[in-house]
Coordinates of C-alpha atoms and ligand atoms in Angstrom, one line a residue:
X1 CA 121.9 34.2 52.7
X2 CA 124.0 36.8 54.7
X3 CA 125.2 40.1 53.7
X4 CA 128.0 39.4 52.2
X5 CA 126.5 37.6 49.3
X6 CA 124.8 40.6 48.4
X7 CA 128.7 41.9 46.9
X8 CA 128.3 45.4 49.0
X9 CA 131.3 47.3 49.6
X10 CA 133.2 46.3 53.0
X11 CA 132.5 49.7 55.0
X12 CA 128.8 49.1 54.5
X13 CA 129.4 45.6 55.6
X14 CA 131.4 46.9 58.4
X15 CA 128.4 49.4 59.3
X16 CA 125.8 46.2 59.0
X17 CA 127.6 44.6 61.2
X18 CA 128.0 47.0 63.6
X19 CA 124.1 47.2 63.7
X20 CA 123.7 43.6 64.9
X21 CA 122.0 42.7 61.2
X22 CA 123.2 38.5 60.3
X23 CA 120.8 38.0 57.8
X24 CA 119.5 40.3 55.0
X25 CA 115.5 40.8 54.9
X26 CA 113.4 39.4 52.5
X27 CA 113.1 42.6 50.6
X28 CA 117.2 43.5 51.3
X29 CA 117.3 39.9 49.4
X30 CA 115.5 40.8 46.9
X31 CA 115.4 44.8 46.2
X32 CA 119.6 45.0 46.7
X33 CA 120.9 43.0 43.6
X34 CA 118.6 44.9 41.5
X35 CA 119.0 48.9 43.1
X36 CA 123.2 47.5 42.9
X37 CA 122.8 46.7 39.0
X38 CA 121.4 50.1 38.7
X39 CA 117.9 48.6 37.9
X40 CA 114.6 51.1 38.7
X41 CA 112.8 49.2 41.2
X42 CA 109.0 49.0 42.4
X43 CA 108.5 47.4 45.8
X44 CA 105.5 46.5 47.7
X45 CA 106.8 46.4 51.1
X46 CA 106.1 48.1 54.9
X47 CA 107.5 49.8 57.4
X48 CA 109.0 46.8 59.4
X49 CA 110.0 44.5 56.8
X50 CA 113.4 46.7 57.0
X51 CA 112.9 48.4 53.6
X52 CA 115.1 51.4 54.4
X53 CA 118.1 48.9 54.3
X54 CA 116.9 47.8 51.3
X55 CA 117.3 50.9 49.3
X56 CA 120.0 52.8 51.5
X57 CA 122.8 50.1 51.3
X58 CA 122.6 49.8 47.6
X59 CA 122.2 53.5 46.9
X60 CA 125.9 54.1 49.0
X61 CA 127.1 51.1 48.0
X62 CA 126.9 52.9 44.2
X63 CA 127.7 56.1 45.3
X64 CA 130.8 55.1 47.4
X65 CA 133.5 54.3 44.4
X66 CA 133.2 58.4 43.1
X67 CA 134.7 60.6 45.6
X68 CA 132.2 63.7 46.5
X69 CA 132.2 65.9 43.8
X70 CA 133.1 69.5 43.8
X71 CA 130.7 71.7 46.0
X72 CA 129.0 68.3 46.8
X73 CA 125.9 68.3 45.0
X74 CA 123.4 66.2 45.4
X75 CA 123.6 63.0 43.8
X76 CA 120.5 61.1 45.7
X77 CA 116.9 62.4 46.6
X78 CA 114.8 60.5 49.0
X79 CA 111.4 61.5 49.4
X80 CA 108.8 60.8 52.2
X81 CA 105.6 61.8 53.4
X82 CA 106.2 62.6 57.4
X83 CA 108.5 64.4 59.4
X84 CA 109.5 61.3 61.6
X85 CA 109.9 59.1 58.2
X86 CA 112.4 61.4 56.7
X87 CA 114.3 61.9 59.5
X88 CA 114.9 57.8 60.6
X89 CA 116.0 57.3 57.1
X90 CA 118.4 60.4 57.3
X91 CA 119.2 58.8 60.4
X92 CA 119.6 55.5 58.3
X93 CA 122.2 56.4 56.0
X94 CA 124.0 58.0 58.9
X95 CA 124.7 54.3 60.6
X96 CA 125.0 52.3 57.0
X97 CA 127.7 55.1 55.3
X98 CA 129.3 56.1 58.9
X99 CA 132.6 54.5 57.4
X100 CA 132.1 56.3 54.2
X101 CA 132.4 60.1 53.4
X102 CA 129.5 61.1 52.6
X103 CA 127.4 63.7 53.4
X104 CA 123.7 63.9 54.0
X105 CA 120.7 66.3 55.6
X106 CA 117.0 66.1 56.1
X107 CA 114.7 68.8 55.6
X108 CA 111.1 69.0 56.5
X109 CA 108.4 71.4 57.7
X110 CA 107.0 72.8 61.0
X111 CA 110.6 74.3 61.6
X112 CA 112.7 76.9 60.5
X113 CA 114.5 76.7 57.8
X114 CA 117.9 78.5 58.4
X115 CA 119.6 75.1 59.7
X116 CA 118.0 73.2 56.3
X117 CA 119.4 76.0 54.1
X118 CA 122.8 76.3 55.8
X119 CA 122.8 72.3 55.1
X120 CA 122.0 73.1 51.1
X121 CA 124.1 75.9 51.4
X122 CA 127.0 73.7 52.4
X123 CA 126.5 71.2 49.9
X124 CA 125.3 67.6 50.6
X125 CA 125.6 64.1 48.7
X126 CA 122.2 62.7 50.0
X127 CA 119.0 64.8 50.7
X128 CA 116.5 63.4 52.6
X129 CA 113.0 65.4 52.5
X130 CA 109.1 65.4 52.7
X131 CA 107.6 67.3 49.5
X132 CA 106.1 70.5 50.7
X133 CA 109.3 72.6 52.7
X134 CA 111.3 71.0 49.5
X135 CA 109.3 72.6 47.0
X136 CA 109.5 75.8 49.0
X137 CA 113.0 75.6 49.5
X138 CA 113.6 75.1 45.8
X139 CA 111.2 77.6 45.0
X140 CA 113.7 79.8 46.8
X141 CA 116.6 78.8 44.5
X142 CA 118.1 76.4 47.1
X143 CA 118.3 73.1 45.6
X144 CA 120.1 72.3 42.6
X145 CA 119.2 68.9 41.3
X146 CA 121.5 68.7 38.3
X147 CA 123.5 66.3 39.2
X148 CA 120.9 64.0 40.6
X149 CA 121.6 60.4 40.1
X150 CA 119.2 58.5 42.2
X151 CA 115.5 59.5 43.3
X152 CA 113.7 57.4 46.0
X153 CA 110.1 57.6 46.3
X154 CA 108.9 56.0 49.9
X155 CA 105.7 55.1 51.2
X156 CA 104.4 56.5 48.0
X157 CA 100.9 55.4 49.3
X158 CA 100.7 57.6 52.3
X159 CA 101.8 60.1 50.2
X160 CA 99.2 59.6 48.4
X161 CA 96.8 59.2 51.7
X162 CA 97.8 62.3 52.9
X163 CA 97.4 64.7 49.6
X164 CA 101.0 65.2 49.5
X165 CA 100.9 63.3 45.5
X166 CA 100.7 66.5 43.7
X167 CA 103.7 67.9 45.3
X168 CA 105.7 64.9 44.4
X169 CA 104.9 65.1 40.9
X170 CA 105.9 68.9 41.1
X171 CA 109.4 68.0 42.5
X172 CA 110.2 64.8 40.5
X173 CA 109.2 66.7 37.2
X174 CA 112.2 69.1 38.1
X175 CA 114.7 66.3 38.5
X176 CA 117.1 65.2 35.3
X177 CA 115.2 62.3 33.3
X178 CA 118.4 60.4 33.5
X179 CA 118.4 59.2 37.0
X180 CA 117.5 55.6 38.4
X181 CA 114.1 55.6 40.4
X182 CA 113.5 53.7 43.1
X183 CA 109.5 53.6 44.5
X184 CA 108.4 52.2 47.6
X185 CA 104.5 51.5 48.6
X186 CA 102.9 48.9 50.8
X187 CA 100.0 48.9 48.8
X188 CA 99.5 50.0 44.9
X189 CA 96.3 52.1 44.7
X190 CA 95.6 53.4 41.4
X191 CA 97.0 56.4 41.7
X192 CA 100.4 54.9 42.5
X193 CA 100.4 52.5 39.9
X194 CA 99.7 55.1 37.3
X195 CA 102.3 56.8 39.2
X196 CA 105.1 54.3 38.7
X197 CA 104.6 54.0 35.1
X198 CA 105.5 57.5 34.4
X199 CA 108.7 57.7 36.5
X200 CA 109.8 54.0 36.5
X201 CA 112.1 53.1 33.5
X202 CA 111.7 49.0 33.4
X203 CA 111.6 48.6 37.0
X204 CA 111.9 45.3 38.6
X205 CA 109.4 44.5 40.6
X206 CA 109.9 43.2 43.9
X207 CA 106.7 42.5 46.7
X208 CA 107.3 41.0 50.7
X209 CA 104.1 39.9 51.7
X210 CA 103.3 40.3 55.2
X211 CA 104.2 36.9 56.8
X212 CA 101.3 35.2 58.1
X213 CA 103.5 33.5 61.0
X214 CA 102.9 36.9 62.8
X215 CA 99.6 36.0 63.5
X216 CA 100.5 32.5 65.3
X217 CA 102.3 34.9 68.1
X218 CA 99.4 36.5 68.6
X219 CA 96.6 35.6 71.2
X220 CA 93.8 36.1 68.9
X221 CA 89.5 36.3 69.7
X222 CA 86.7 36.8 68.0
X223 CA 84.0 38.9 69.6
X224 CA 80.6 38.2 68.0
X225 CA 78.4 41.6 67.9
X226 CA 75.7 43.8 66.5
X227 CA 77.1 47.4 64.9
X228 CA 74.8 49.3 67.9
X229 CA 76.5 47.8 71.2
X230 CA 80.1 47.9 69.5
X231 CA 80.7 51.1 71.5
X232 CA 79.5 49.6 74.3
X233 CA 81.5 46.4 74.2
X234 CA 84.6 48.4 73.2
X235 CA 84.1 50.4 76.4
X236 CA 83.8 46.9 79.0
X237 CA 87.2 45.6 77.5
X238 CA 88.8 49.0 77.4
X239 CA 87.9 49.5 81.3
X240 CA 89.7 46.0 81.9
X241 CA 93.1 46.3 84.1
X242 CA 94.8 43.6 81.4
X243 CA 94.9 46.1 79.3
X244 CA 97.5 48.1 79.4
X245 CA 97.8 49.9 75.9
X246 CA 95.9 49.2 73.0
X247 CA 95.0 50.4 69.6
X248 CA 91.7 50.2 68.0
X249 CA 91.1 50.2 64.5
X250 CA 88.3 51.6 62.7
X251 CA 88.0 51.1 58.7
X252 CA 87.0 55.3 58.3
X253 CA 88.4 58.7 60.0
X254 CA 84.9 59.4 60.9
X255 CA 84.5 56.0 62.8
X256 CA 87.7 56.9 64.4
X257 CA 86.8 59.9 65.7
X258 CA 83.1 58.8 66.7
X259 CA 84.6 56.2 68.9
X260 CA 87.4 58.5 70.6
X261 CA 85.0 61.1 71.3
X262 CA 82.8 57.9 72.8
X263 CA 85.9 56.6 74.9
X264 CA 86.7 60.2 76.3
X265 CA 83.1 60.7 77.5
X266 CA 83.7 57.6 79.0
X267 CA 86.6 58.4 81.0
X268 CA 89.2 56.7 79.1
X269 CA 92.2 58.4 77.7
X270 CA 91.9 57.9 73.7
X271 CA 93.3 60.1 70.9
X272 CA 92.5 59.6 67.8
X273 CA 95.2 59.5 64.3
X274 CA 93.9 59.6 60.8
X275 CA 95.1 61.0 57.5
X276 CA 92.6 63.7 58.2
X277 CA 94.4 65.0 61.4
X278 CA 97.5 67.5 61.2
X279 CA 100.6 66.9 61.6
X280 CA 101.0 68.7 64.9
X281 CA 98.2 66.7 66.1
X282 CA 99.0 63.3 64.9
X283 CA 102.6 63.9 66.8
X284 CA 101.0 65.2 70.3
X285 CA 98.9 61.7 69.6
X286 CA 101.5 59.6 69.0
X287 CA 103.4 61.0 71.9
X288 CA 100.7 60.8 74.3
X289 CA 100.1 57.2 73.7
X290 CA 103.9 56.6 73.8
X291 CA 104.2 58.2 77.4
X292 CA 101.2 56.7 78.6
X293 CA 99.3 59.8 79.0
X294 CA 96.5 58.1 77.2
X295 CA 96.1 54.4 76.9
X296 CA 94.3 53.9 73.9
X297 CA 95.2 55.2 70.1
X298 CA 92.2 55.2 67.6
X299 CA 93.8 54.9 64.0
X300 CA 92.6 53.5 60.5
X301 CA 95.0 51.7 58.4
X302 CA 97.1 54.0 56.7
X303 CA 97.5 56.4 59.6
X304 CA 98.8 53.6 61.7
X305 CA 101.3 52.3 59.0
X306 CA 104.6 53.3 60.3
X307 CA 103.8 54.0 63.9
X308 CA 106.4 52.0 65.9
X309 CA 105.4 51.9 69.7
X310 CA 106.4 48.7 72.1
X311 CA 104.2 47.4 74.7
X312 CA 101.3 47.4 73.0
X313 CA 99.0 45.4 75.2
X314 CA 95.7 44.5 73.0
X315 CA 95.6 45.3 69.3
X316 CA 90.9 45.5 68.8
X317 CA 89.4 45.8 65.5
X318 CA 86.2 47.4 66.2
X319 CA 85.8 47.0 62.3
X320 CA 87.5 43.7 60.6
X321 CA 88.8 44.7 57.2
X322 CA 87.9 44.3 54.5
X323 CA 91.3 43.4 52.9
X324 CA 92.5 40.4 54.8
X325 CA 96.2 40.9 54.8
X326 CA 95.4 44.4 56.9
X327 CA 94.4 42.0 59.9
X328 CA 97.6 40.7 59.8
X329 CA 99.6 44.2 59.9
X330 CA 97.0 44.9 62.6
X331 CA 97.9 42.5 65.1
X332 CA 101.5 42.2 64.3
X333 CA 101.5 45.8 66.5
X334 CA 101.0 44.0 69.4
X335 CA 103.7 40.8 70.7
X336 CA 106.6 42.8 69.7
X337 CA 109.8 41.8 71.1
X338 CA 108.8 38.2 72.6
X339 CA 106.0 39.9 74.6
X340 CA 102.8 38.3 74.7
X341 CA 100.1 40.3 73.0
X342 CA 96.4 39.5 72.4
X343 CA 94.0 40.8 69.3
X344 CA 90.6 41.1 69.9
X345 CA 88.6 41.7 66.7
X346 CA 84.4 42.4 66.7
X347 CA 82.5 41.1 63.9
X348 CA 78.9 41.8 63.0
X349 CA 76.8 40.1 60.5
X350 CA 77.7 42.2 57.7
X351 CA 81.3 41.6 58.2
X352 CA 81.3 37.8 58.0
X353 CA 82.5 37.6 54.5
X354 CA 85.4 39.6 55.8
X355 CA 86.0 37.2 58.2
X356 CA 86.1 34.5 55.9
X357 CA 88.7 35.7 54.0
X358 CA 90.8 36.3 57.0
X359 CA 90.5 32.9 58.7
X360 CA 91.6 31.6 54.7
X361 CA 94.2 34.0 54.6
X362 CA 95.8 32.9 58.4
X363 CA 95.1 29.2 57.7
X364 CA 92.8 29.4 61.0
X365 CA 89.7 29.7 62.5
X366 CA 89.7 32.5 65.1
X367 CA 88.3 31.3 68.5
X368 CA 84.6 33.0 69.4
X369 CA 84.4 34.3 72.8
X370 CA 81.4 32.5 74.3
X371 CA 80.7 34.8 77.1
X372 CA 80.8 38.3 76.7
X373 CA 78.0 41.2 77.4
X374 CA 76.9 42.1 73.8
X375 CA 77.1 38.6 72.1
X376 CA 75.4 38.6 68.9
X377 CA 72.3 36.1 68.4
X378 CA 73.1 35.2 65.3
X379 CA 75.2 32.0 65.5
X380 CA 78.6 32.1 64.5
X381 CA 77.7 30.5 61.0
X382 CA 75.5 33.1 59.9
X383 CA 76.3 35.3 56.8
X384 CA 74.1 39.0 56.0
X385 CA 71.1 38.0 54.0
X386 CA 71.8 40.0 50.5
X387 CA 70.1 43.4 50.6
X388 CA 66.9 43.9 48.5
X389 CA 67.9 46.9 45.8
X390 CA 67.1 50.1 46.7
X391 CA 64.6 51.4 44.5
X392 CA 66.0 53.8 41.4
X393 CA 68.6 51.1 40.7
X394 CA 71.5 51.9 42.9
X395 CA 73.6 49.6 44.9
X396 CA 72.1 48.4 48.6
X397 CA 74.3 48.1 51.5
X398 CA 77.4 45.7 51.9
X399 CA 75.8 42.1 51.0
X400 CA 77.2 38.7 52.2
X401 CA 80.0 38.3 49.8
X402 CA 83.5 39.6 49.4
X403 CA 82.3 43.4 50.0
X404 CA 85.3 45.4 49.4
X405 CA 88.4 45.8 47.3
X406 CA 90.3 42.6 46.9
X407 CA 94.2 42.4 46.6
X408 CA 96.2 45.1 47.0
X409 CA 94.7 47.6 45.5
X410 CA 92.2 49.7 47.9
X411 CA 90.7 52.9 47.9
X412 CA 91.7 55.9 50.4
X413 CA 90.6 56.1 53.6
Ligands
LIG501 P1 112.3 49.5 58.2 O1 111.3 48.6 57.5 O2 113.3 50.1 57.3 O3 111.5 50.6 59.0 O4 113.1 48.6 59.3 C1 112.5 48.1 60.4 C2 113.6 47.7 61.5 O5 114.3 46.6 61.1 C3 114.6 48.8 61.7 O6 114.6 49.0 63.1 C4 115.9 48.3 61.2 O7 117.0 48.7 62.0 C5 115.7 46.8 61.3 N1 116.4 46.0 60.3 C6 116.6 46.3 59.0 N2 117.3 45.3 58.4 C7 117.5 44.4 59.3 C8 118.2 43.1 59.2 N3 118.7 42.6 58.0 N4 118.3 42.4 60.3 C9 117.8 42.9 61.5 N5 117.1 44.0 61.6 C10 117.0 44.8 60.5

């Protein structure tokens, strides 16, 4: 398929072009014909699978046969959870309607807000925004959604994540009810499923699943070890000139931070980016390990979805996770761009179940490394004994089978 057969208006095919894209992405393929129709839409997709395509070519594409109306108002709301998320999709419809005339801003917080009112001031076709400056600026009489024909909700999850959910619901329950509702997530937690039913008028449903090809390009190894000497281990390979920059994944904030605090003490430049952290903070971080300034991020899932950074040397999961397709996001962050790239995962007896899952899941075993400092003494076959019940009835630690949430849905962390 190319983008042609998709029917979109020439000047976004023009501006496709012009961004080198031949072939539409799985979810372009499949979200487009729908958003076009003027379907509501629920897709499972990530950053990466070129999802911001998928909903900005068919939102100008409907937009583009009305001229702007009078004093522009705005016809199209995308919402998203950070600062840097809002403005590459702004940023997004910029290159895909450059041949059209349209108009669009981005507003967010941490900065003033005299340019983002001058912008509302002026009229705009397309706003672009993250929930909390939005709410303030309508608050202040700025906004005026009447005219709203489209609302996109993206990476509803990490709104979710990062506590921003409550705001959205504010701000979508002051938007017309006749409006077509697009929602993006990469994974459907409660929360967001609950969520979708109330705004979503019979969406279609679309879902990209990570592809497991990413993992063949991918050096992978599996370190047997016991949870005590993980810190220990981590700190060996860390202190290794191959590596160059790697991110280390931990399955909770307070692991993450446990471990960075270990690695600084160490001598070795770590920062650390959870849901937890600020704003502020999670920028300097991501900057930091962008420059180089330190080598090594610490991040668990969520805070990790989205980050974009090249060069990324050795992907480690200190924990494995417990929901398989997350090892493949994992390691796909390193051999970006043709570049080799190696994933180093530790696993310790409780997390062999995990591991199962994973090897199913990527249709391979992952190769033990025989020698290493802290090798486990259980043999590679071994599984945790299940745990004898802790007295009073409640539920003993992880056991030997599938410990977590399975599929997609998963709980916050
Ligand atoms: P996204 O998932 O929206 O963050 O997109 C990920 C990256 O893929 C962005 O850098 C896009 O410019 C790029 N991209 C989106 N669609 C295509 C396509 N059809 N062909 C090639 N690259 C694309």
């Amino acid at each position: 398929m190319k983008f042609p057969d998709l029917r979109l208006a020439e000047p976004l095919l023009r501006a496709v072009e012009a961004e080198g894209y031949v072939t539409p992405t799985p979810i372009q393929q499949q979200a487009i014909p729908h958003v076009i129709e003027g379907r509501d839409l629920l897709a499972v997709a990530q950053t990466g699978t070129g999802k911001t395509a998928a909903f900005a070519l068919p939102v100008l594409h409907r937009l583009a046969p009305a001229a702007p109306g009078r004093g522009r108002p705005i016809r199209v709301l995308v919402l998203a959870p950070t600062r840097e998320l809002a403005a590459q999709i702004a940023d997004s419809f910029g290159s895909y309607g450059r041949h059209l005339d349209f108009r669009h801003a981005v507003i967010f917080g941490g900065v003033g807000k005299a340019a983002q009112k001058a912008a509302l001031r002026q009229g705009l076709d397309i706003l672009v925004a993250t929930p909390g400056r939005l709410l303030d600026l309508m608050g202040e009489g700025l906004v005026d959604f009447r005219r709203l024909e489209v609302l996109v909700v993206d990476e509803a999850d990490r709104m979710l994540d990062m506590g921003f959910i409550h705001d959205v619901r504010k701000v979508i329950s002051a938007l017309p009810t006749q409006r077509q509702t697009l929602l993006f997530s990469a994974t459907m937690p409660e929360a967001i499923v609950s969520l979708s039913q109330r705004i979503l008028r019979d969406p279609a449903r679309v879902e990209v699943t990570p592809q497991a090809s990413t993992a063949e390009k991918v050096r992978q190894h599996l370190l047997l070890v016991e949870r005590p000497d993980k810190k220990r281990l981590l700190e060996v390979l860390l202190h290794k000139p191959q590596v160059e920059r790697a991110i280390v994944f931990t399955r909770t904030k307070r692991e993450a931070n446990k471990v960075t605090e270990h690695l600084v003490e160490a001598g070795i430049g770590a920062a650390a980016i959870h849901g937890n952290k600020s704003q502020t903070h999670r920028e300097r971080a991501l900057g930091d390990f962008r420059d180089g300034a330190v080598k090594v991020l610490v991040a668990t899932d969520i805070a990790a979805r989205g980050i974009d950074v090249d060069g990324i040397s050795h992907v480690i999961n200190y924990d494995l996770p417990n929901v398989a397709e997350q090892y493949v996001h994992r390691i796909g962050r390193t051999a970006r761009a043709g570049r080799a790239g190696m994933a180093l995962s530790f696993c310790d007896l409780e997390e062999r179940a995990y591991l199962r899952d994973i090897e199913k899941l990527i249709r391979q075993p992952i190769p033990v490394v025989e020698q290493h400092p802290y090798k486990s003494t259980h043999p590679p076959g071994a599984v945790a004994r299940p745990a004898p019940r802790p007295p009073g009835g409640g539920r003993g630690p992880r056991q030997g089978g599938r410990g977590g949430a399975g599929g997609r849905g998963r709980s916050r962390r």
